[in-house]
CSV table of C-alpha atoms and ligand atoms in Angstrom, one decimal:
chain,number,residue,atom,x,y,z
A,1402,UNK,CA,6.7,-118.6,-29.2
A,1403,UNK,CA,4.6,-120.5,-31.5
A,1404,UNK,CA,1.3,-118.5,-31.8
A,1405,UNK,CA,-1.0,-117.3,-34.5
A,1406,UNK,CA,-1.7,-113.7,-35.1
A,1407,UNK,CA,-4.5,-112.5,-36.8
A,1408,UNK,CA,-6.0,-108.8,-37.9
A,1409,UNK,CA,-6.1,-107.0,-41.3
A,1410,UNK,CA,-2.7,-108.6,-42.7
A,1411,UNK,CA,-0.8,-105.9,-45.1
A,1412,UNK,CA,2.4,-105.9,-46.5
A,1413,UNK,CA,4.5,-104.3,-49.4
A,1414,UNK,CA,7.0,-105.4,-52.4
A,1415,UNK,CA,10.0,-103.6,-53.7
A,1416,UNK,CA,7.8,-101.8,-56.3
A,1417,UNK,CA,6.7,-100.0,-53.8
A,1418,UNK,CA,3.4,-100.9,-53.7
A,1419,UNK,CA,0.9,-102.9,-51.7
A,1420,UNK,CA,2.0,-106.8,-52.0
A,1421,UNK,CA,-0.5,-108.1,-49.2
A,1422,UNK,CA,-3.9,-106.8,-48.3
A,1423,UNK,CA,-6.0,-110.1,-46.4
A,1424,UNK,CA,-8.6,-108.1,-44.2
A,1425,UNK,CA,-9.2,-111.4,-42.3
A,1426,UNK,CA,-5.3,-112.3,-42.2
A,1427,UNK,CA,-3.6,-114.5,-40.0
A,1428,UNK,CA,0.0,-115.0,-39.4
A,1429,UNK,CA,1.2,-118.5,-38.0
A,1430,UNK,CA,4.6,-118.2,-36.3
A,1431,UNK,CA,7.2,-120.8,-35.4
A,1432,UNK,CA,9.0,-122.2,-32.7
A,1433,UNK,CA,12.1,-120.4,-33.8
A,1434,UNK,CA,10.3,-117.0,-34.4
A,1435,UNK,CA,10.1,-117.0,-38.3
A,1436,UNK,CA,6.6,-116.8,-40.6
A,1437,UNK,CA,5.2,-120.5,-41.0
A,1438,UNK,CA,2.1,-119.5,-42.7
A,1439,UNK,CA,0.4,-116.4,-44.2
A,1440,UNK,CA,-2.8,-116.2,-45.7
A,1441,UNK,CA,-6.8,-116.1,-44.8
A,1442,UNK,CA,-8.1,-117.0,-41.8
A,1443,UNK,CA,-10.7,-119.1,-43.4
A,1444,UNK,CA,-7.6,-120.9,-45.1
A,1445,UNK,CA,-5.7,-121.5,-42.1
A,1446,UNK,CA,-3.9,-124.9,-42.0
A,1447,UNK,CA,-5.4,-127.6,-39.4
A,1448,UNK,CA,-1.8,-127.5,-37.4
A,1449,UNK,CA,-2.2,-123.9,-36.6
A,1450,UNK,CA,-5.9,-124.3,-35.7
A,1451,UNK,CA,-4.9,-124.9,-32.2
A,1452,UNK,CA,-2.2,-122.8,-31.4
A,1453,UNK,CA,-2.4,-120.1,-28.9
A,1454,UNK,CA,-3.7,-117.0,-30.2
A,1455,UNK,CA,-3.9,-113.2,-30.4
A,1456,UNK,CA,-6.6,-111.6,-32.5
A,1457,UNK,CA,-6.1,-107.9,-33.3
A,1458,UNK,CA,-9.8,-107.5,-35.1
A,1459,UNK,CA,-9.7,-104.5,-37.3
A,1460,UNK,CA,-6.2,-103.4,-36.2
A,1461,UNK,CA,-3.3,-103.5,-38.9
A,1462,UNK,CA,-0.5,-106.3,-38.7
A,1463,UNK,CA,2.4,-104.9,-40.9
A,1464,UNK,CA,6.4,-105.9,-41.1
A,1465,UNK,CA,8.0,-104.1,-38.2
A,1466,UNK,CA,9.4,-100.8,-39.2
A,1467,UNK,CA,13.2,-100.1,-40.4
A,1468,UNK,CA,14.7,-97.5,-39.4
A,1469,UNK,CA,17.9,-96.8,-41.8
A,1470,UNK,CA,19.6,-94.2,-40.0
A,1471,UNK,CA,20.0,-93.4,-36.4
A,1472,UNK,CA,22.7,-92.0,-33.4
A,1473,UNK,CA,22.1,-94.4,-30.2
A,1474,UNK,CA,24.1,-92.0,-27.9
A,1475,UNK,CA,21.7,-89.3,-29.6
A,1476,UNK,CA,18.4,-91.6,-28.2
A,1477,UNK,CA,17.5,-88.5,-25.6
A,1478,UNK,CA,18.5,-85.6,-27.1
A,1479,UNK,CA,15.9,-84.5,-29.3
A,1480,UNK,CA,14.6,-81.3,-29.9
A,1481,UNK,CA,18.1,-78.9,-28.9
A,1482,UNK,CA,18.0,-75.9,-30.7
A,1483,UNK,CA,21.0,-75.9,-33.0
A,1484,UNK,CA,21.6,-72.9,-34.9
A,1485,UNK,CA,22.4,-75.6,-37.7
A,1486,UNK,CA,24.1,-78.5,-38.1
A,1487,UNK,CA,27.8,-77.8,-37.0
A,1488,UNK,CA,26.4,-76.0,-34.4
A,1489,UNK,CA,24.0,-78.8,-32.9
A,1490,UNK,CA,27.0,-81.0,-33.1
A,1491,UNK,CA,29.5,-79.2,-31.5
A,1492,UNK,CA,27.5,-77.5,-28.6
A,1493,UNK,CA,24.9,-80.7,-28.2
A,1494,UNK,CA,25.9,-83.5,-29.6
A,1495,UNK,CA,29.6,-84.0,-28.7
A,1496,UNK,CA,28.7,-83.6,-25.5
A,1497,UNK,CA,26.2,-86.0,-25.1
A,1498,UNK,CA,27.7,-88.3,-27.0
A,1499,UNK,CA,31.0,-88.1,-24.7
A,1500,UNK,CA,28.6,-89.9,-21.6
A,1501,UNK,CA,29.2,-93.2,-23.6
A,1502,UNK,CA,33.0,-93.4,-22.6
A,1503,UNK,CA,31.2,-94.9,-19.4
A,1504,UNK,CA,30.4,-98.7,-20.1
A,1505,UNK,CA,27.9,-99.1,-17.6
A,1506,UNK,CA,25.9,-95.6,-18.7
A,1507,UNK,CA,25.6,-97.2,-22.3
A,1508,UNK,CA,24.6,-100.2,-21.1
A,1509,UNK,CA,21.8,-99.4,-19.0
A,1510,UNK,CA,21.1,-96.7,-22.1
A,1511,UNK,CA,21.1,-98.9,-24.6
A,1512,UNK,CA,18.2,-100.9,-23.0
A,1513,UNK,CA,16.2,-97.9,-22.9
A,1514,UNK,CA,17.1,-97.6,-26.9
A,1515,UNK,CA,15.5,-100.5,-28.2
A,1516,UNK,CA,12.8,-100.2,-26.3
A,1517,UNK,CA,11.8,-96.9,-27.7
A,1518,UNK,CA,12.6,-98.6,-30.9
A,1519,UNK,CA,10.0,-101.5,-30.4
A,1520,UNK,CA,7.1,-98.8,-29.0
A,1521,UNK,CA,7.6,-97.1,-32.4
A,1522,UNK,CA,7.0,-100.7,-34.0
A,1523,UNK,CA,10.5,-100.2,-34.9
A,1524,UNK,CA,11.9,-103.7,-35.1
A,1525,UNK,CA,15.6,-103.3,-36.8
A,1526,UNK,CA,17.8,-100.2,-37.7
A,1527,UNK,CA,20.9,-99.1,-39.1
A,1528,UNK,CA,22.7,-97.5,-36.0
A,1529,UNK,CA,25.6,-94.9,-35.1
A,1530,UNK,CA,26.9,-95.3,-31.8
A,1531,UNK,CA,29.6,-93.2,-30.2
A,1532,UNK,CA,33.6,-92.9,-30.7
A,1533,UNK,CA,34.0,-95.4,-28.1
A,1534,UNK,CA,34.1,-99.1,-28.0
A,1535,UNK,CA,32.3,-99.6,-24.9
A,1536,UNK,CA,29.2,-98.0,-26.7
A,1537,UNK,CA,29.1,-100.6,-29.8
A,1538,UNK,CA,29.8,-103.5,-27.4
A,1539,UNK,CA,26.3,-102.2,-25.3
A,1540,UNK,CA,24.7,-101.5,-28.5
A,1541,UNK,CA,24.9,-105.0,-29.5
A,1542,UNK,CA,24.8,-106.9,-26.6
A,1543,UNK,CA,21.0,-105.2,-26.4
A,1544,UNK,CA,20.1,-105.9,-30.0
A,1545,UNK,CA,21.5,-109.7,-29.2
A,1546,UNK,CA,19.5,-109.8,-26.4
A,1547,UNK,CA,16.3,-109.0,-28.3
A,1548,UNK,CA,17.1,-111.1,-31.1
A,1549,UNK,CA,16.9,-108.2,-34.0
A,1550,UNK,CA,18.1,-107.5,-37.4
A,1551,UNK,CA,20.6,-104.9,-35.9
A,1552,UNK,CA,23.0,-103.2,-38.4
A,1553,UNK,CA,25.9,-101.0,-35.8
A,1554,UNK,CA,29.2,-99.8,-35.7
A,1555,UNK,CA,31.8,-97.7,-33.7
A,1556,UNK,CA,31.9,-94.2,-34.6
A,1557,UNK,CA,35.7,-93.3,-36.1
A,1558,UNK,CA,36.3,-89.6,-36.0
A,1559,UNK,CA,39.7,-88.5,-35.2
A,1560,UNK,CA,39.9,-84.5,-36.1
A,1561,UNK,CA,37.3,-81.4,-36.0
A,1562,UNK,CA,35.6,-82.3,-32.2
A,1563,UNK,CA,36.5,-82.5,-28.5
A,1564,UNK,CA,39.4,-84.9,-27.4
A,1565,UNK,CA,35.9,-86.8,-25.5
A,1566,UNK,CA,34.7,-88.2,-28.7
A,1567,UNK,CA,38.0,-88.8,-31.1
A,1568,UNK,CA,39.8,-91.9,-31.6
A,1569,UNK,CA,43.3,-92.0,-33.8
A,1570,UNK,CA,43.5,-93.8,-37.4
A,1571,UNK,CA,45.1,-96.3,-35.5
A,1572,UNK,CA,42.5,-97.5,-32.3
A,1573,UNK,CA,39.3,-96.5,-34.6
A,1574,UNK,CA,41.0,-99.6,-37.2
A,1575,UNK,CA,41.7,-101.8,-34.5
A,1576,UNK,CA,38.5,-101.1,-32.3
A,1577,UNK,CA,36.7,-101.8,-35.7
A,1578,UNK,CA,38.2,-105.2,-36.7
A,1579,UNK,CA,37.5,-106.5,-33.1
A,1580,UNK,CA,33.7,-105.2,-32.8
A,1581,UNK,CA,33.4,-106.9,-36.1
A,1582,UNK,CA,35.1,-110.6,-35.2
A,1583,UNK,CA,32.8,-109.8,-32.0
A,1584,UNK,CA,29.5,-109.2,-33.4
A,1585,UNK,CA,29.2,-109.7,-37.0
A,1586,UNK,CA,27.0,-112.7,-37.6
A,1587,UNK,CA,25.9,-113.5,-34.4
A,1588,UNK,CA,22.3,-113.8,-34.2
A,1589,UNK,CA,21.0,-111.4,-36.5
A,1590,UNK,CA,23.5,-108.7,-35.8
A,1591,UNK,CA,25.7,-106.9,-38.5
A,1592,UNK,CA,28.6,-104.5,-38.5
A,1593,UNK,CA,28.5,-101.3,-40.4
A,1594,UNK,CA,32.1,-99.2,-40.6
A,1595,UNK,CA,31.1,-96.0,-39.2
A,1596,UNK,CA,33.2,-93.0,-40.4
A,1597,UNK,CA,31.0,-89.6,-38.8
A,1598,UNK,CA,31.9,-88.1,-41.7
A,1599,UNK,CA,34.6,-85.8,-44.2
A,1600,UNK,CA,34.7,-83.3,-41.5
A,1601,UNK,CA,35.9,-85.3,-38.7
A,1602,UNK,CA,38.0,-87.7,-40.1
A,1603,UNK,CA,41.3,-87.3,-41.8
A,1604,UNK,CA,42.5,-88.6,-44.8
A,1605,UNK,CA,44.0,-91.1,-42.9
A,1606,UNK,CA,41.2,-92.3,-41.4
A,1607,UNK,CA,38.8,-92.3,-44.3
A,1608,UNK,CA,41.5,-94.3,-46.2
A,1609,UNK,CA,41.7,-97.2,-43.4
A,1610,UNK,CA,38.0,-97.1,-43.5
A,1611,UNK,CA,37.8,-98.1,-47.4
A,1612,UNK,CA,40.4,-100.4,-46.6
A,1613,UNK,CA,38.5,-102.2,-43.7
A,1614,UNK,CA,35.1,-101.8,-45.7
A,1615,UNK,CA,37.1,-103.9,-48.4
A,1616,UNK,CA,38.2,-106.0,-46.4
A,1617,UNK,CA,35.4,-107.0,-43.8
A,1618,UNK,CA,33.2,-109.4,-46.0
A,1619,UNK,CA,29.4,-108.6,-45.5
A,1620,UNK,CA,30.1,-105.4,-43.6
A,1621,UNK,CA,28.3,-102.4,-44.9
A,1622,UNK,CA,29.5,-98.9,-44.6
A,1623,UNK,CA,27.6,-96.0,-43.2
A,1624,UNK,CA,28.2,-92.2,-43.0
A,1625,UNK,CA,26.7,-88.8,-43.9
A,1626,UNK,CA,26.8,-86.7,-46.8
A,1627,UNK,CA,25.5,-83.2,-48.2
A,1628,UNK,CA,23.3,-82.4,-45.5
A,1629,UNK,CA,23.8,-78.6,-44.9
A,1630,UNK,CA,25.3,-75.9,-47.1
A,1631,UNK,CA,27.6,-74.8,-44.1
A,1632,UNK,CA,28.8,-78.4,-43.8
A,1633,UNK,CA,29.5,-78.8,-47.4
A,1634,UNK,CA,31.5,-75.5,-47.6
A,1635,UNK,CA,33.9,-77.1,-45.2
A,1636,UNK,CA,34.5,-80.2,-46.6
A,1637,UNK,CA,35.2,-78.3,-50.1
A,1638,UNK,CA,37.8,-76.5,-47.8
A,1639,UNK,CA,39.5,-79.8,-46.0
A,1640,UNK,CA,39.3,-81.2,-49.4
A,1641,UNK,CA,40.1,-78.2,-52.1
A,1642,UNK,CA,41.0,-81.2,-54.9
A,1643,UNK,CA,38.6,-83.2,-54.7
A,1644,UNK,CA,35.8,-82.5,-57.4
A,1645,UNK,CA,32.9,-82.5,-55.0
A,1646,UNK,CA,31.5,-84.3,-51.7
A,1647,UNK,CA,31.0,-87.4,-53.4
A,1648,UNK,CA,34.4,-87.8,-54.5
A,1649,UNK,CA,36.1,-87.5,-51.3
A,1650,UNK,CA,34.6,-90.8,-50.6
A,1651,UNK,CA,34.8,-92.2,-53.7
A,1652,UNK,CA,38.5,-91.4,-53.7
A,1653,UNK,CA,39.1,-93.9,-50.4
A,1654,UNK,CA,36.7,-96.4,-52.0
A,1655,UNK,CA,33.6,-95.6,-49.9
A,1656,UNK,CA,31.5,-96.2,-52.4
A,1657,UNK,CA,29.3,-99.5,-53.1
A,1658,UNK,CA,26.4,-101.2,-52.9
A,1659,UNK,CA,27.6,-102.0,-49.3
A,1660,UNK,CA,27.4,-98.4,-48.6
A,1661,UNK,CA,24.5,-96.0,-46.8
A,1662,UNK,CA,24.3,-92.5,-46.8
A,1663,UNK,CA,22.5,-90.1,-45.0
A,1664,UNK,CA,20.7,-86.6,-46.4
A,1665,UNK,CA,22.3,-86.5,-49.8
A,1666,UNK,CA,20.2,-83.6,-50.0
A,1667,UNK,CA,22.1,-81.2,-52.1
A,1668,UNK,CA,23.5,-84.0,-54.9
A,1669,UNK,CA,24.5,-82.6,-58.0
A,1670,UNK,CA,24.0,-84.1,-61.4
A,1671,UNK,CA,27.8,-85.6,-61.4
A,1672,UNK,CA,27.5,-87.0,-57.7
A,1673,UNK,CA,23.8,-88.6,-58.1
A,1674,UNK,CA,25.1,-90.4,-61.0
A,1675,UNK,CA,28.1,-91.7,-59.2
A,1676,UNK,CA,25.9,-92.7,-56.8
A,1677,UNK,CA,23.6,-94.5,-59.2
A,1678,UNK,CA,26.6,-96.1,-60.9
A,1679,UNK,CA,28.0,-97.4,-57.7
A,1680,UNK,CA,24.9,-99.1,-55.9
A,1681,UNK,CA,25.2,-96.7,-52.9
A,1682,UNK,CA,22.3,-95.7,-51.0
A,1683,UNK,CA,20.7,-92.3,-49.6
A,1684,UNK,CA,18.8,-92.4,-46.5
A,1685,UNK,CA,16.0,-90.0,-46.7
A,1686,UNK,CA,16.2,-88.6,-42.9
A,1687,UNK,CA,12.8,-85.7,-43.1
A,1688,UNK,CA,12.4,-84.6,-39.8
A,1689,UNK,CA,15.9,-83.8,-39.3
A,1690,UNK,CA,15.9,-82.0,-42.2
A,1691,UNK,CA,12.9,-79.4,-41.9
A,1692,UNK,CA,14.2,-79.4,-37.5
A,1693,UNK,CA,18.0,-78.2,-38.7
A,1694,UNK,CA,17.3,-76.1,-41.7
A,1695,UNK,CA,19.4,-78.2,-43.5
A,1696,UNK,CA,17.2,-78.4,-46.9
A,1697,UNK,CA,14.5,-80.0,-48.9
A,1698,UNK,CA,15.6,-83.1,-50.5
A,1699,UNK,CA,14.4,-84.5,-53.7
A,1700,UNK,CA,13.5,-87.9,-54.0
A,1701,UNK,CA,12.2,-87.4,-57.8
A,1702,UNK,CA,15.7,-86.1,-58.5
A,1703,UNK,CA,17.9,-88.6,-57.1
A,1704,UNK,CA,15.2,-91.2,-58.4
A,1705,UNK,CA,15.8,-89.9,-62.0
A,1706,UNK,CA,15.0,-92.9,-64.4
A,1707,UNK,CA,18.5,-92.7,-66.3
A,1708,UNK,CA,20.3,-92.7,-63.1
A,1709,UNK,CA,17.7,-93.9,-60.0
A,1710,UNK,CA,19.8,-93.8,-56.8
A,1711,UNK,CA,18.5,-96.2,-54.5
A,1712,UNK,CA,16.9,-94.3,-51.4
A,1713,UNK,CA,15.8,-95.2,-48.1
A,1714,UNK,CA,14.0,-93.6,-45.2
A,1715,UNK,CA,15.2,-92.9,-41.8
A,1716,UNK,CA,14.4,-91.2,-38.4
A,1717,UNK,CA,17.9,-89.6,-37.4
A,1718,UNK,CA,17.4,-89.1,-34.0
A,1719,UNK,CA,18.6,-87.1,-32.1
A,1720,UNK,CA,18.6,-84.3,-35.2
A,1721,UNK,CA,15.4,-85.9,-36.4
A,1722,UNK,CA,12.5,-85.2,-34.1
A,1723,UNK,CA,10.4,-88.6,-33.7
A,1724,UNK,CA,11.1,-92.0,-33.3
A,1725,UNK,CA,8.0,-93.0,-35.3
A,1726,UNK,CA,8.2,-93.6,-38.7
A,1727,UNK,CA,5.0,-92.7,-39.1
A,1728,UNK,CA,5.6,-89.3,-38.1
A,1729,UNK,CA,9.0,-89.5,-40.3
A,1730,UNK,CA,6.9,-90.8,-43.6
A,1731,UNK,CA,4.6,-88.0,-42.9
A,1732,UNK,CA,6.9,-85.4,-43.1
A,1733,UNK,CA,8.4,-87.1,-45.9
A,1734,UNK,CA,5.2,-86.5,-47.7
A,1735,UNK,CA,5.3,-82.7,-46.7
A,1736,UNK,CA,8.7,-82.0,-48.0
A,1737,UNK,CA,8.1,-84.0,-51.3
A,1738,UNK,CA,5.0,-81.6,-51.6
A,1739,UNK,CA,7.6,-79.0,-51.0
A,1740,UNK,CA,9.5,-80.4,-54.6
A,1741,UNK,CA,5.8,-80.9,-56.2
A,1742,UNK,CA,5.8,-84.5,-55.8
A,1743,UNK,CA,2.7,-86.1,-54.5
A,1744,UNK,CA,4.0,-90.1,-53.0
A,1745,UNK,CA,1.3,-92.2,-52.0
A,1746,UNK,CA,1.0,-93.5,-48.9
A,1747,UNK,CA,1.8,-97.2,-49.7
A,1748,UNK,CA,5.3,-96.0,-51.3
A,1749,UNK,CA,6.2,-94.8,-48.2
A,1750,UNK,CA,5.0,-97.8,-46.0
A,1751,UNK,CA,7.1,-99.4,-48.7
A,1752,UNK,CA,10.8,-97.7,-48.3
A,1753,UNK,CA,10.1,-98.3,-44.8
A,1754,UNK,CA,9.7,-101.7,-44.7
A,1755,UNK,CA,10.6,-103.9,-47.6
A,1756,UNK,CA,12.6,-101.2,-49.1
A,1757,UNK,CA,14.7,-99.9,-46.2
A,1758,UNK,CA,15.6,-103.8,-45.8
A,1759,UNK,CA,16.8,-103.9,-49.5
A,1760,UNK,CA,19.2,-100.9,-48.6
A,1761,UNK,CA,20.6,-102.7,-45.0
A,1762,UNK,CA,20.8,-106.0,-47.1
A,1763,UNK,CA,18.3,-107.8,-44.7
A,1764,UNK,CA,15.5,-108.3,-47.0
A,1765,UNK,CA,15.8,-112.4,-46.9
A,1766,UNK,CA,15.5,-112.2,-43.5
A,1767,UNK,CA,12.6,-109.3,-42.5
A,1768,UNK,CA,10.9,-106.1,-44.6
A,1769,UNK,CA,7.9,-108.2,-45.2
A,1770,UNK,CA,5.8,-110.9,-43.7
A,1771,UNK,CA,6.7,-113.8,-46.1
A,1772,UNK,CA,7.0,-117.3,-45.3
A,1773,UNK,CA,10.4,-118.1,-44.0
A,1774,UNK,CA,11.1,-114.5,-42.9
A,1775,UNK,CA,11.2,-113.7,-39.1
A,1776,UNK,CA,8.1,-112.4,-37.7
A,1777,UNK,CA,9.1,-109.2,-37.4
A,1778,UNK,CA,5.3,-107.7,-37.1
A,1779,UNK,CA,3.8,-104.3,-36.2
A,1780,UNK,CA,0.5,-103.9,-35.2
A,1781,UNK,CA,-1.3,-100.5,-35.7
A,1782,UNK,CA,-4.7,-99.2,-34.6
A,1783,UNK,CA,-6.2,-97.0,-37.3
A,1784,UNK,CA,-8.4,-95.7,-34.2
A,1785,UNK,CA,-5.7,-94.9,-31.8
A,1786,UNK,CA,-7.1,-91.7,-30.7
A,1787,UNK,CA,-9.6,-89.4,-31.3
A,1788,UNK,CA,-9.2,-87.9,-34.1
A,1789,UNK,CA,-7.5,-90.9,-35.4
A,1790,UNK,CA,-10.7,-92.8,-35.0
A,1791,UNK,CA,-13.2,-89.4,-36.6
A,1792,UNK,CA,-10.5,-89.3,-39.7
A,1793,UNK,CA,-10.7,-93.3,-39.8
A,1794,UNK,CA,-14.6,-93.2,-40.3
A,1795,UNK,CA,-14.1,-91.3,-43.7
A,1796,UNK,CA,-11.1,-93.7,-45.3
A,1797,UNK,CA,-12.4,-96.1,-48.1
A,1798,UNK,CA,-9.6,-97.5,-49.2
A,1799,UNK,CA,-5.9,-99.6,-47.6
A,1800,UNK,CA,-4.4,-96.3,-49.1
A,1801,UNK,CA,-6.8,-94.0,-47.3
A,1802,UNK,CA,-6.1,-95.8,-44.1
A,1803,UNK,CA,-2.6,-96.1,-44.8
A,1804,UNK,CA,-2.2,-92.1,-45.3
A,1805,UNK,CA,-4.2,-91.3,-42.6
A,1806,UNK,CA,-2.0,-93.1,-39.8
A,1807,UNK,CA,1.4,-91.7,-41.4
A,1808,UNK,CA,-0.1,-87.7,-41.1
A,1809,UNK,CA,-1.7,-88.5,-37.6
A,1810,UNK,CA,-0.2,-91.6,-36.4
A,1811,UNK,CA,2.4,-91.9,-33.9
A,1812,UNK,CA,3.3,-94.3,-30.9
A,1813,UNK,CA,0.1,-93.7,-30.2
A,1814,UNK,CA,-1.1,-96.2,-33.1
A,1815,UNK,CA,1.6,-99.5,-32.4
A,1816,UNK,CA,-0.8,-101.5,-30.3
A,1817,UNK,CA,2.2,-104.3,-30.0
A,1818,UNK,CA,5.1,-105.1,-31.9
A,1819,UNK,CA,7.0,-108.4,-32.1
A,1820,UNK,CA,10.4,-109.2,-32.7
A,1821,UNK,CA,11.1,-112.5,-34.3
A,1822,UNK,CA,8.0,-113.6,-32.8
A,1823,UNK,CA,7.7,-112.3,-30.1
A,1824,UNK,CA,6.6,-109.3,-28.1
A,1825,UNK,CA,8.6,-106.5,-27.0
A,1826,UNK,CA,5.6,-104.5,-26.9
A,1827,UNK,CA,2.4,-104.6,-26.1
A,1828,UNK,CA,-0.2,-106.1,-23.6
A,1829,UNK,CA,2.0,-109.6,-23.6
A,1830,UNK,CA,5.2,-108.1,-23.9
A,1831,UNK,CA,7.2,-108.9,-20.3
A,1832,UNK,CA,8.0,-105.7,-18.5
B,2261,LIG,N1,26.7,-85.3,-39.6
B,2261,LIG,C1,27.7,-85.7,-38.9
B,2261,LIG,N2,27.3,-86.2,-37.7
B,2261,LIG,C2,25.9,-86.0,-37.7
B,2261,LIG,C3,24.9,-86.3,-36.7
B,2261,LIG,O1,25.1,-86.8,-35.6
B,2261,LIG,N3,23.6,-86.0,-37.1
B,2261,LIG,C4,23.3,-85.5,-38.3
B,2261,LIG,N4,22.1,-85.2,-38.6
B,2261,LIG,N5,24.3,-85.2,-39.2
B,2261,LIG,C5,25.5,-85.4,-38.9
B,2262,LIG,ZN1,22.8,-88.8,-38.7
């Protein structure tokens, strides 16, 4: 594993800005997969001077991508024309999702996962899996495997879908506790409880789920919120006293800093604030967004100084449309243009990297390429196709660059990514 990578070294800091710009950058890695050293080539310490190396020229080598919300059992079912989001779940989703009852199907599925995650330059993620146990247990077995910053956890819904995909307060508690004394921990993995959401789980359930979130130390707590206007008129339906969306969950103690949200894209004042107050997070999910009609979400509301809500960035496939995050900062941009909020290119890089760690609570361990850190690297051509390469010979600056690949960059633009060290893809990676 020991090896020393070298290109145009960038990485970013939880301002959201560029933290690392060496155009002549090398990155020693150790033994054990982590960052040795970082700095210039020129400055490169005699021990490393040695050490077999790859030399990406011109080519970008940037943290690995985050991805801080996405449905494994969802990994090949993109692009299905729901009518909106109830709709795409019901007639797609549940469906699809119901093929994961079969241990060996999510195994061999789960394989093809990460690797679409690592030719992304994807190199950890905050996962759903499916209702059943089986699916988790492949899940992580792959991410083990691969030795990744993997943050997973068993779907619990137990009301509002097919008897396929429902579990019972009961076995979704129990299945929960055991994935966790399982997985949580070991290697780099980590165990997120994993209610679908207000719709599909009872009281009950959502009550057991605060209870295990509170009582699981280091687990975090993911599920989705205020994505689509339909949605949101049935939860004020299952839930006629509670004030809004945000208070269902607040009302089973779902709230926290250990807790991830998807959309949040129709907040109100009262909920954003709550959110604020409590440390909980909103996962930014674009393509899914503008693909299901759901809505335009603001970042510059929920970011509102008095109250900033701490947001991340996300692909949600199989309701978002790419795996890249390139492709899902890009359409970030287009729907903050939408709002009349123009974010550079380096703030998105950012959220997806250093900032998407914050919100998964990996950031001592990946996000950026610091010393001590795995090396947890993506490499990207800024001339990875044609017009690529035309649009490349106008850029004059890291930002220019930078925009450029997130509009017209794509798989296309990961040349190779490594995974604590080493490569999953790429010309070295083993097939
Ligand atoms: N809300 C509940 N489940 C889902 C899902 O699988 N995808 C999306 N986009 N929203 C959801
Ligand atoms: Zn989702």
């Amino acid at each position: 594993m020991t090896r020393v990578v070298t290109g145009h070294v960038v990485s970013f800091s939880g301002s959201l800005d560029v933290a690392l710009d060496l155009e002549q950058g090398a990155v020693a890695i150790s033994d054990s997969g982590h960052v040795a050293w970082v700095g210039s080539q020129a400055r490169l310490p005699q021990e490393w001077r040695a050490a077999p190396r790859n030399d990406f020229g011109k080519k970008l080598i940037l943290p690995g991508f985050i991805d801080a919300h996405i449905h494994f059992p969802q990994y090949r079912m993109l692009a299905a024309p729901g009518k909106d989001l109830l709709d795409w779940l019901r007639r797609f989703t549940f469906p699809e999702e119901a093929r994961y009852a079969d241990a060996d199907y999510a195994t061999a599925a789960a394989k093809l996962f990460l690797k679409r995650l690592f030719t992304h330059g994807t190199t950890a993620a905050l996962a759903f899996c499916s209702v059943h146990k089986s699916c988790a247990d492949a899940l992580f077995a792959a991410g083990h495997e691969a030795n990744m910053a993997l943050v997973t956890g068993k779907t619990m819904m137990d009301r509002n879908a097919s008897p396929a995909v429902q579990d019972t307060p009961e076995t979704g508690a129990r299945e929960t506790e055991k994935l966790y004394r399982t997985w949580h921990g070991k290697s780099r993995l980590r165990y997120a409880v994993t209610p679908r959401f207000a719709i599909t789980s009872s009281e009950e359930q959502l009550k057991l789920s605060g209870e295990l979130l509170a009582g699981l130390p280091g687990a975090l707590m993911q599920t989705h919120i205020s994505e689509s206007p339909g949605e949101i008129a049935l939860v004020k339906e299952l839930f006629p006293a509670e004030k809004d969306y945000t208070d269902v969950y607040d009302r089973f103690g779902l709230l926290g800093p250990r807790s991830i949200f998807a959309h949040g894209i129709h907040l109100s004042e009262r909920e954003a604030r709550r959110f604020a107050e409590s440390g909980s997070s909103v996962i930014h999910c674009p393509t899914s967004n503008t693909f299901l009609g759901s809505g335009l979400m603001s970042m510059t509301f929920l970011r509102e100084t008095a109250r900033p809500v701490s947001l991340g960035l996300a692909t949600d496939v199989g309701g978002g449309t790419s795996y890249s995050m390139l492709q899902t900062m890009g359409e970030a941009y287009k729907v903050q243009m939408l709002g009349g909020y123009k974010p550079k290119a380096a703030e998105l890089f950012a959220m997806s990297t250093i900032g998407n760690a914050s919100r998964l609570r990996i950031e001592t361990e990946t996000g950026s390429i610091s010393t001590g850190k795995f090396a947890d690297l993506v490499i990207l051509d800024p001339e990875a196709t044609p017009v690529l390469a035309a649009r490349h010979a106008l850029s004059q600056s890291l930002e220019d660059v930078l925009f450029a690949l997130m509009i017209l960059g794509d798989d296309r633009a990961v040349s190779a990514t490594y995974v604590a060290g080493r490569c999953c893809h790429g010309p070295e990676a083993a097939q």
